[in-house]
PDB file of C-alpha atoms and ligand atoms in Angstrom:
ATOM      1  CA  MET A   1      54.084 115.649 224.573  1.00 40.00           C
ATOM      2  CA  LYS A   2      54.499 116.041 228.342  1.00 40.00           C
ATOM      3  CA  SER A   3      54.899 112.307 228.789  1.00 41.00           C
ATOM      4  CA  ALA A   4      57.513 112.249 226.004  1.00 40.00           C
ATOM      5  CA  ASN A   5      59.588 114.746 227.961  1.00 41.00           C
ATOM      6  CA  LYS A   6      59.447 112.480 230.963  1.00 40.00           C
ATOM      7  CA  PHE A   7      60.826 109.621 228.918  1.00 43.00           C
ATOM      8  CA  ILE A   8      63.729 111.751 227.778  1.00 40.00           C
ATOM      9  CA  THR A   9      64.534 112.836 231.334  1.00 41.00           C
ATOM     10  CA  ILE A  10      64.896 109.356 232.784  1.00 40.00           C
ATOM     11  CA  PRO A  11      67.562 108.024 230.423  1.00 41.00           C
ATOM     12  CA  GLN A  12      69.490 111.297 230.778  1.00 42.00           C
ATOM     13  CA  ALA A  13      69.570 110.833 234.547  1.00 39.00           C
ATOM     14  CA  ILE A  14      70.841 107.292 234.088  1.00 40.00           C
ATOM     15  CA  LEU A  15      73.487 108.444 231.619  1.00 40.00           C
ATOM     16  CA  LEU A  16      74.615 111.154 234.013  1.00 40.00           C
ATOM     17  CA  ALA A  17      74.903 108.703 236.898  1.00 40.00           C
ATOM     18  CA  PHE A  18      76.880 106.370 234.645  1.00 41.00           C
ATOM     19  CA  ALA A  19      79.206 109.177 233.549  1.00 39.00           C
ATOM     20  CA  VAL A  20      79.953 110.151 237.143  1.00 40.00           C
ATOM     21  CA  THR A  21      80.684 106.527 238.052  1.00 38.00           C
ATOM     22  CA  SER A  22      83.010 106.141 235.059  1.00 40.00           C
ATOM     23  CA  LEU A  23      84.876 109.299 235.968  1.00 40.00           C
ATOM     24  CA  ALA A  24      85.348 108.115 239.554  1.00 41.00           C
ATOM     25  CA  ALA A  25      86.677 104.811 238.279  1.00 41.00           C
ATOM     26  CA  SER A  26      88.983 106.493 235.773  1.00 39.00           C
ATOM     27  CA  GLU A  27      90.594 108.589 238.485  1.00 43.00           C
ATOM     28  CA  LYS A  28      92.002 105.397 239.967  1.00 51.00           C
ATOM     29  CA  ALA A  29      93.043 103.580 236.802  1.00 52.00           C
ATOM     30  CA  PRO A  30      92.210 105.533 233.660  1.00 69.00           C
ATOM     31  CA  ASN A  31      91.037 103.217 230.956  1.00 90.00           C
ATOM     32  CA  TRP A  32      91.707 103.854 227.306  1.00 96.00           C
ATOM     33  CA  ALA A  33      91.086 102.148 223.991  1.00 96.00           C
ATOM     34  CA  TYR A  34      91.859 102.418 220.304  1.00 96.00           C
ATOM     35  CA  GLU A  35      88.295 103.297 219.308  1.00 95.00           C
ATOM     36  CA  GLY A  36      85.111 104.835 220.682  1.00 94.00           C
ATOM     37  CA  ALA A  37      84.740 107.384 223.485  1.00 95.00           C
ATOM     38  CA  THR A  38      88.052 106.409 225.125  1.00 96.00           C
ATOM     39  CA  GLY A  39      89.860 106.282 221.755  1.00 97.00           C
ATOM     40  CA  PRO A  40      93.011 108.202 220.727  1.00 97.00           C
ATOM     41  CA  GLN A  41      91.185 111.472 219.949  1.00 97.00           C
ATOM     42  CA  ASN A  42      90.062 111.620 223.602  1.00 97.00           C
ATOM     43  CA  TRP A  43      93.076 110.173 225.435  1.00 97.00           C
ATOM     44  CA  GLY A  44      94.120 113.652 226.581  1.00 96.00           C
ATOM     45  CA  GLU A  45      90.758 114.152 228.331  1.00 95.00           C
ATOM     46  CA  LEU A  46      90.650 110.861 230.233  1.00 95.00           C
ATOM     47  CA  SER A  47      93.053 111.866 232.989  1.00 94.00           C
ATOM     48  CA  ALA A  48      95.257 114.798 233.975  1.00 94.00           C
ATOM     49  CA  ASP A  49      98.125 112.304 233.682  1.00 95.00           C
ATOM     50  CA  PHE A  50      97.334 111.949 229.961  1.00 96.00           C
ATOM     51  CA  ASN A  51      97.632 115.677 229.129  1.00 96.00           C
ATOM     52  CA  LEU A  52     100.587 115.145 226.819  1.00 97.00           C
ATOM     53  CA  CYS A  53      98.437 112.953 224.550  1.00 98.00           C
ATOM     54  CA  ARG A  54      96.631 116.184 223.611  1.00 97.00           C
ATOM     55  CA  GLN A  55      99.124 118.948 224.331  1.00 97.00           C
ATOM     56  CA  GLY A  56     102.458 117.318 223.540  1.00 97.00           C
ATOM     57  CA  ARG A  57     104.435 118.706 220.610  1.00 97.00           C
ATOM     58  CA  ASN A  58     106.705 115.682 220.177  1.00 98.00           C
ATOM     59  CA  GLN A  59     104.217 112.849 219.911  1.00 98.00           C
ATOM     60  CA  SER A  60     104.487 109.436 218.292  1.00 98.00           C
ATOM     61  CA  PRO A  61     103.894 107.719 215.958  1.00 98.00           C
ATOM     62  CA  ILE A  62     104.600 109.861 212.897  1.00 98.00           C
ATOM     63  CA  ASN A  63     104.680 109.476 209.158  1.00 98.00           C
ATOM     64  CA  ILE A  64     108.367 109.197 208.303  1.00 98.00           C
ATOM     65  CA  GLN A  65     109.192 111.391 205.333  1.00 96.00           C
ATOM     66  CA  LYS A  66     111.335 114.402 204.377  1.00 93.00           C
ATOM     67  CA  THR A  67     114.172 112.898 206.353  1.00 96.00           C
ATOM     68  CA  ILE A  68     117.583 114.509 206.646  1.00 96.00           C
ATOM     69  CA  ASP A  69     120.767 112.640 205.746  1.00 96.00           C
ATOM     70  CA  ALA A  70     122.959 112.217 208.806  1.00 95.00           C
ATOM     71  CA  GLU A  71     125.840 110.072 209.951  1.00 92.00           C
ATOM     72  CA  LEU A  72     123.760 108.121 212.431  1.00 96.00           C
ATOM     73  CA  PRO A  73     125.797 106.041 214.871  1.00 95.00           C
ATOM     74  CA  GLU A  74     125.973 102.289 214.501  1.00 95.00           C
ATOM     75  CA  LEU A  75     123.583 100.317 216.702  1.00 96.00           C
ATOM     76  CA  VAL A  76     124.728  97.071 218.279  1.00 97.00           C
ATOM     77  CA  PHE A  77     121.962  94.721 219.340  1.00 97.00           C
ATOM     78  CA  GLU A  78     123.150  92.328 222.041  1.00 97.00           C
ATOM     79  CA  TYR A  79     119.947  90.386 222.441  1.00 96.00           C
ATOM     80  CA  TYR A  80     119.995  87.016 224.159  1.00 95.00           C
ATOM     81  CA  SER A  81     117.448  84.252 224.332  1.00 94.00           C
ATOM     82  CA  SER A  82     114.716  84.998 226.868  1.00 94.00           C
ATOM     83  CA  PRO A  83     112.054  82.588 228.167  1.00 96.00           C
ATOM     84  CA  LEU A  84     108.559  82.999 226.729  1.00 97.00           C
ATOM     85  CA  ARG A  85     106.748  85.282 229.153  1.00 97.00           C
ATOM     86  CA  GLN A  86     103.777  86.997 227.566  1.00 97.00           C
ATOM     87  CA  ILE A  87     100.924  89.133 228.760  1.00 97.00           C
ATOM     88  CA  ASN A  88      97.757  90.137 226.963  1.00 97.00           C
ATOM     89  CA  ASN A  89      97.232  93.578 228.532  1.00 95.00           C
ATOM     90  CA  GLY A  90      94.099  94.291 226.509  1.00 94.00           C
ATOM     91  CA  HIS A  91      95.974  96.647 224.197  1.00 96.00           C
ATOM     92  CA  THR A  92      98.694  94.358 222.856  1.00 97.00           C
ATOM     93  CA  ILE A  93     100.567  91.109 223.373  1.00 97.00           C
ATOM     94  CA  GLN A  94     103.742  91.895 225.276  1.00 98.00           C
ATOM     95  CA  GLN A  95     106.802  89.710 225.833  1.00 98.00           C
ATOM     96  CA  ASN A  96     108.705  90.680 228.994  1.00 97.00           C
ATOM     97  CA  ILE A  97     112.464  90.229 228.882  1.00 96.00           C
ATOM     98  CA  GLU A  98     114.881  89.036 231.544  1.00 93.00           C
ATOM     99  CA  PRO A  99     117.760  91.439 232.295  1.00 94.00           C
ATOM    100  CA  GLY A 100     120.832  91.100 230.083  1.00 94.00           C
ATOM    101  CA  SER A 101     119.762  91.985 226.527  1.00 97.00           C
ATOM    102  CA  THR A 102     120.991  95.414 225.478  1.00 97.00           C
ATOM    103  CA  LEU A 103     121.051  97.898 222.648  1.00 97.00           C
ATOM    104  CA  LYS A 104     124.419  99.646 222.506  1.00 96.00           C
ATOM    105  CA  ILE A 105     125.496 102.784 220.699  1.00 91.00           C
ATOM    106  CA  PRO A 106     129.271 102.353 221.023  1.00 89.00           C
ATOM    107  CA  SER A 107     130.279 105.736 219.557  1.00 88.00           C
ATOM    108  CA  ARG A 108     128.192 107.507 222.205  1.00 85.00           C
ATOM    109  CA  ASP A 109     128.770 105.198 225.163  1.00 85.00           C
ATOM    110  CA  GLY A 110     125.054 104.491 225.091  1.00 91.00           C
ATOM    111  CA  SER A 111     123.660 101.342 226.635  1.00 95.00           C
ATOM    112  CA  TYR A 112     119.974 100.570 226.888  1.00 97.00           C
ATOM    113  CA  GLU A 113     118.531  97.451 228.454  1.00 97.00           C
ATOM    114  CA  LEU A 114     115.728  95.665 226.614  1.00 98.00           C
ATOM    115  CA  LYS A 115     112.682  95.528 228.893  1.00 97.00           C
ATOM    116  CA  GLN A 116     109.920  94.188 226.678  1.00 98.00           C
ATOM    117  CA  PHE A 117     108.622  94.034 223.160  1.00 98.00           C
ATOM    118  CA  HIS A 118     105.042  94.203 221.894  1.00 98.00           C
ATOM    119  CA  PHE A 119     103.075  94.503 218.685  1.00 98.00           C
ATOM    120  CA  HIS A 120     100.715  96.823 216.832  1.00 98.00           C
ATOM    121  CA  SER A 121      98.561  96.088 213.796  1.00 98.00           C
ATOM    122  CA  PRO A 122      98.491  97.868 211.440  1.00 98.00           C
ATOM    123  CA  SER A 123     101.846  99.623 211.877  1.00 98.00           C
ATOM    124  CA  GLU A 124     101.886 102.817 213.938  1.00 98.00           C
ATOM    125  CA  HIS A 125     104.634 104.550 211.980  1.00 98.00           C
ATOM    126  CA  THR A 126     104.124 104.972 208.291  1.00 98.00           C
ATOM    127  CA  ILE A 127     106.996 105.414 205.845  1.00 98.00           C
ATOM    128  CA  ASN A 128     106.226 107.889 203.062  1.00 97.00           C
ATOM    129  CA  GLY A 129     102.554 107.360 203.896  1.00 97.00           C
ATOM    130  CA  LYS A 130     102.741 103.584 203.651  1.00 98.00           C
ATOM    131  CA  PHE A 131     101.283 101.392 206.390  1.00 98.00           C
ATOM    132  CA  TYR A 132     102.717  97.949 207.083  1.00 98.00           C
ATOM    133  CA  PRO A 133     100.424  95.195 208.386  1.00 98.00           C
ATOM    134  CA  MET A 134     102.218  94.960 211.747  1.00 98.00           C
ATOM    135  CA  GLU A 135     104.976  96.664 213.758  1.00 98.00           C
ATOM    136  CA  VAL A 136     106.961  95.409 216.748  1.00 98.00           C
ATOM    137  CA  HIS A 137     108.329  97.814 219.379  1.00 98.00           C
ATOM    138  CA  PHE A 138     111.419  96.878 221.378  1.00 98.00           C
ATOM    139  CA  VAL A 139     111.325  99.045 224.503  1.00 98.00           C
ATOM    140  CA  HIS A 140     114.671  99.820 226.175  1.00 97.00           C
ATOM    141  CA  ALA A 141     115.702 101.973 229.127  1.00 97.00           C
ATOM    142  CA  ASN A 142     119.154 103.222 230.139  1.00 96.00           C
ATOM    143  CA  ALA A 143     120.478 103.538 233.696  1.00 95.00           C
ATOM    144  CA  GLU A 144     118.933 107.027 233.992  1.00 95.00           C
ATOM    145  CA  GLY A 145     115.545 105.715 232.898  1.00 94.00           C
ATOM    146  CA  ALA A 146     115.608 107.336 229.438  1.00 95.00           C
ATOM    147  CA  LEU A 147     113.673 105.291 226.908  1.00 96.00           C
ATOM    148  CA  ALA A 148     114.758 104.163 223.451  1.00 97.00           C
ATOM    149  CA  VAL A 149     112.246 102.265 221.346  1.00 98.00           C
ATOM    150  CA  VAL A 150     113.144 100.340 218.196  1.00 98.00           C
ATOM    151  CA  GLY A 151     110.322  99.865 215.709  1.00 98.00           C
ATOM    152  CA  VAL A 152     110.481  97.096 213.117  1.00 98.00           C
ATOM    153  CA  MET A 153     107.925  96.755 210.342  1.00 98.00           C
ATOM    154  CA  PHE A 154     106.460  93.442 209.246  1.00 98.00           C
ATOM    155  CA  GLU A 155     105.587  92.733 205.644  1.00 98.00           C
ATOM    156  CA  GLU A 156     103.538  89.747 204.543  1.00 98.00           C
ATOM    157  CA  GLY A 157     105.707  86.838 203.429  1.00 98.00           C
ATOM    158  CA  ASN A 158     107.292  83.806 205.046  1.00 97.00           C
ATOM    159  CA  GLU A 159     106.256  82.481 208.407  1.00 97.00           C
ATOM    160  CA  ASN A 160     108.317  84.008 211.211  1.00 97.00           C
ATOM    161  CA  SER A 161     109.963  81.455 213.527  1.00 95.00           C
ATOM    162  CA  GLU A 162     109.747  83.539 216.704  1.00 96.00           C
ATOM    163  CA  LEU A 163     106.140  84.537 216.083  1.00 97.00           C
ATOM    164  CA  SER A 164     105.323  80.837 215.660  1.00 97.00           C
ATOM    165  CA  LYS A 165     106.616  80.205 219.177  1.00 97.00           C
ATOM    166  CA  LEU A 166     104.992  83.297 220.672  1.00 97.00           C
ATOM    167  CA  TRP A 167     101.624  82.904 218.981  1.00 97.00           C
ATOM    168  CA  SER A 168     101.366  79.205 219.950  1.00 97.00           C
ATOM    169  CA  PHE A 169     100.922  80.439 223.520  1.00 97.00           C
ATOM    170  CA  MET A 170      99.225  83.770 222.876  1.00 97.00           C
ATOM    171  CA  PRO A 171      97.263  84.697 226.040  1.00 97.00           C
ATOM    172  CA  LYS A 172      93.567  84.730 225.234  1.00 95.00           C
ATOM    173  CA  ASN A 173      91.903  87.448 227.317  1.00 95.00           C
ATOM    174  CA  ALA A 174      92.980  90.804 228.696  1.00 94.00           C
ATOM    175  CA  GLY A 175      94.977  90.157 231.859  1.00 94.00           C
ATOM    176  CA  ASP A 176      95.965  86.615 230.860  1.00 96.00           C
ATOM    177  CA  THR A 177      99.632  85.659 230.933  1.00 97.00           C
ATOM    178  CA  SER A 178     101.588  82.768 229.480  1.00 97.00           C
ATOM    179  CA  GLU A 179     104.953  81.443 230.673  1.00 97.00           C
ATOM    180  CA  GLN A 180     106.710  78.589 228.900  1.00 97.00           C
ATOM    181  CA  ALA A 181     110.145  76.992 229.033  1.00 96.00           C
ATOM    182  CA  ILE A 182     110.804  78.065 225.452  1.00 95.00           C
ATOM    183  CA  GLY A 183     113.592  80.428 224.444  1.00 96.00           C
ATOM    184  CA  ILE A 184     112.587  83.419 222.345  1.00 96.00           C
ATOM    185  CA  GLU A 185     115.439  84.661 220.145  1.00 95.00           C
ATOM    186  CA  GLU A 186     114.682  88.362 219.841  1.00 95.00           C
ATOM    187  CA  THR A 187     117.413  88.733 217.237  1.00 94.00           C
ATOM    188  CA  ASN A 188     115.252  86.703 214.836  1.00 94.00           C
ATOM    189  CA  LEU A 189     112.720  89.535 214.914  1.00 96.00           C
ATOM    190  CA  LEU A 190     115.336  91.963 213.553  1.00 97.00           C
ATOM    191  CA  PRO A 191     116.221  92.375 209.867  1.00 97.00           C
ATOM    192  CA  PRO A 192     119.777  91.574 208.733  1.00 95.00           C
ATOM    193  CA  THR A 193     120.483  95.224 207.883  1.00 95.00           C
ATOM    194  CA  ARG A 194     120.124  97.752 210.660  1.00 94.00           C
ATOM    195  CA  GLU A 195     119.867 101.080 208.846  1.00 96.00           C
ATOM    196  CA  TYR A 196     117.356 103.288 210.585  1.00 97.00           C
ATOM    197  CA  TYR A 197     115.447 106.525 210.916  1.00 98.00           C
ATOM    198  CA  TYR A 198     115.816 108.489 214.133  1.00 97.00           C
ATOM    199  CA  TYR A 199     113.617 111.105 215.766  1.00 97.00           C
ATOM    200  CA  SER A 200     112.592 112.283 219.230  1.00 97.00           C
ATOM    201  CA  GLY A 201     109.048 111.275 220.156  1.00 98.00           C
ATOM    202  CA  SER A 202     106.803 109.790 222.801  1.00 98.00           C
ATOM    203  CA  LEU A 203     105.121 106.666 224.043  1.00 98.00           C
ATOM    204  CA  THR A 204     102.347 105.843 221.545  1.00 98.00           C
ATOM    205  CA  THR A 205      99.958 104.914 224.376  1.00 97.00           C
ATOM    206  CA  PRO A 206      98.803 106.936 227.398  1.00 97.00           C
ATOM    207  CA  PRO A 207     100.383 108.725 229.223  1.00 96.00           C
ATOM    208  CA  CYS A 208     102.145 109.628 225.898  1.00 97.00           C
ATOM    209  CA  SER A 209     105.334 110.638 227.792  1.00 97.00           C
ATOM    210  CA  GLU A 210     107.884 112.487 225.642  1.00 97.00           C
ATOM    211  CA  GLY A 211     111.675 112.306 225.481  1.00 96.00           C
ATOM    212  CA  VAL A 212     111.615 108.869 223.864  1.00 97.00           C
ATOM    213  CA  SER A 213     114.406 108.181 221.355  1.00 96.00           C
ATOM    214  CA  TRP A 214     112.784 106.513 218.373  1.00 98.00           C
ATOM    215  CA  VAL A 215     114.700 104.216 216.063  1.00 97.00           C
ATOM    216  CA  VAL A 216     112.642 102.868 213.153  1.00 98.00           C
ATOM    217  CA  LEU A 217     114.495 100.286 211.099  1.00 98.00           C
ATOM    218  CA  LYS A 218     114.285 100.804 207.333  1.00 98.00           C
ATOM    219  CA  THR A 219     114.167  97.106 206.460  1.00 98.00           C
ATOM    220  CA  PRO A 220     111.038  95.136 207.310  1.00 98.00           C
ATOM    221  CA  VAL A 221     110.955  91.530 208.474  1.00 98.00           C
ATOM    222  CA  GLN A 222     108.421  88.972 207.305  1.00 98.00           C
ATOM    223  CA  ALA A 223     105.453  87.225 208.870  1.00 98.00           C
ATOM    224  CA  SER A 224     102.878  85.028 207.173  1.00 98.00           C
ATOM    225  CA  ALA A 225      99.392  86.357 206.450  1.00 98.00           C
ATOM    226  CA  ALA A 226      98.049  83.824 208.975  1.00 98.00           C
ATOM    227  CA  GLN A 227     100.408  85.093 211.696  1.00 98.00           C
ATOM    228  CA  ILE A 228      99.385  88.692 211.080  1.00 98.00           C
ATOM    229  CA  SER A 229      95.672  87.818 211.191  1.00 98.00           C
ATOM    230  CA  GLN A 230      96.141  85.749 214.330  1.00 97.00           C
ATOM    231  CA  PHE A 231      97.341  88.837 216.218  1.00 98.00           C
ATOM    232  CA  LYS A 232      94.705  91.080 214.656  1.00 97.00           C
ATOM    233  CA  GLU A 233      91.888  88.688 215.506  1.00 96.00           C
ATOM    234  CA  ARG A 234      93.050  88.203 219.076  1.00 96.00           C
ATOM    235  CA  MET A 235      93.102  91.967 219.700  1.00 95.00           C
ATOM    236  CA  GLY A 236      89.732  92.338 217.943  1.00 94.00           C
ATOM    237  CA  GLN A 237      90.465  95.844 216.667  1.00 93.00           C
ATOM    238  CA  ALA A 238      93.183  97.943 215.073  1.00 97.00           C
ATOM    239  CA  THR A 239      95.874  98.700 217.674  1.00 98.00           C
ATOM    240  CA  ASN A 240      97.583 101.743 216.170  1.00 98.00           C
ATOM    241  CA  ARG A 241      97.454 105.344 217.337  1.00 98.00           C
ATOM    242  CA  PRO A 242      97.010 107.681 214.337  1.00 98.00           C
ATOM    243  CA  VAL A 243     100.156 109.459 213.137  1.00 98.00           C
ATOM    244  CA  GLN A 244     100.896 112.738 214.926  1.00 98.00           C
ATOM    245  CA  ALA A 245     102.085 116.141 213.712  1.00 97.00           C
ATOM    246  CA  HIS A 246     105.828 116.575 213.175  1.00 97.00           C
ATOM    247  CA  ASN A 247     105.722 120.163 214.488  1.00 96.00           C
ATOM    248  CA  ALA A 248     109.308 121.439 214.739  1.00 88.00           C
ATOM    249  CA  ARG A 249     110.963 118.031 214.641  1.00 96.00           C
ATOM    250  CA  ILE A 250     113.464 116.699 212.173  1.00 96.00           C
ATOM    251  CA  ILE A 251     113.803 113.055 211.220  1.00 97.00           C
ATOM    252  CA  LEU A 252     117.285 111.768 210.546  1.00 97.00           C
ATOM    253  CA  ASN A 253     118.255 108.855 208.335  1.00 96.00           C
TER     254      ASN A 253
HETATM  255 ZN1  LIG B 301     104.209 100.177 220.919  1.00 94.44          ZN
END
């Protein structure tokens, strides 16, 4: 049995050395994933910068239910065609947007510039417990740097014209980019009716920063089953953070 102990000791030493190396690496650029040891349940432990992922009280996504009727202000989407400019960042496929497209809230003098949009599959938000096969997030920032994110659900149905363009040039590996002289009409990724839920939340990826205004549109848009699987297969895993506790928050509709 003495020799057995020896065999146990050696792999432990290797594991320890590996753990120390990983920690050193993570101090520079903390890595995270949607599953395994660096998955959502451990994001808060991966870096001091990710503390809010564990300790935040206003985290996203959430299950949207028990909403409160409110006179929510009208949203005006002034989105203009933007050249196809995608990155596969290893967590999602992201389309970066040229300056000029805005989300306006006229009754509140609010103006947020669209910076990028990206996808999750399955959806991150659930509505009355229901998951959708995919969700797109339009990320906006105002002049003060405050973030407003618009979430739109996809349901399976007709092929989506903008996804056809985007997915034709979907970057293959993490770090790959794709730029094409093709105009992406972001408006075609929005439903015709713009009724929405509103709540205060966070980024759904590390560092899970709070103070994000979340707008989740009530009406889904459609994508074909093939388009949904194409994204899923490229990412190779589910790309949704589990829903978070509401805590003291209210959700308006
Ligand atoms: Zn997102």
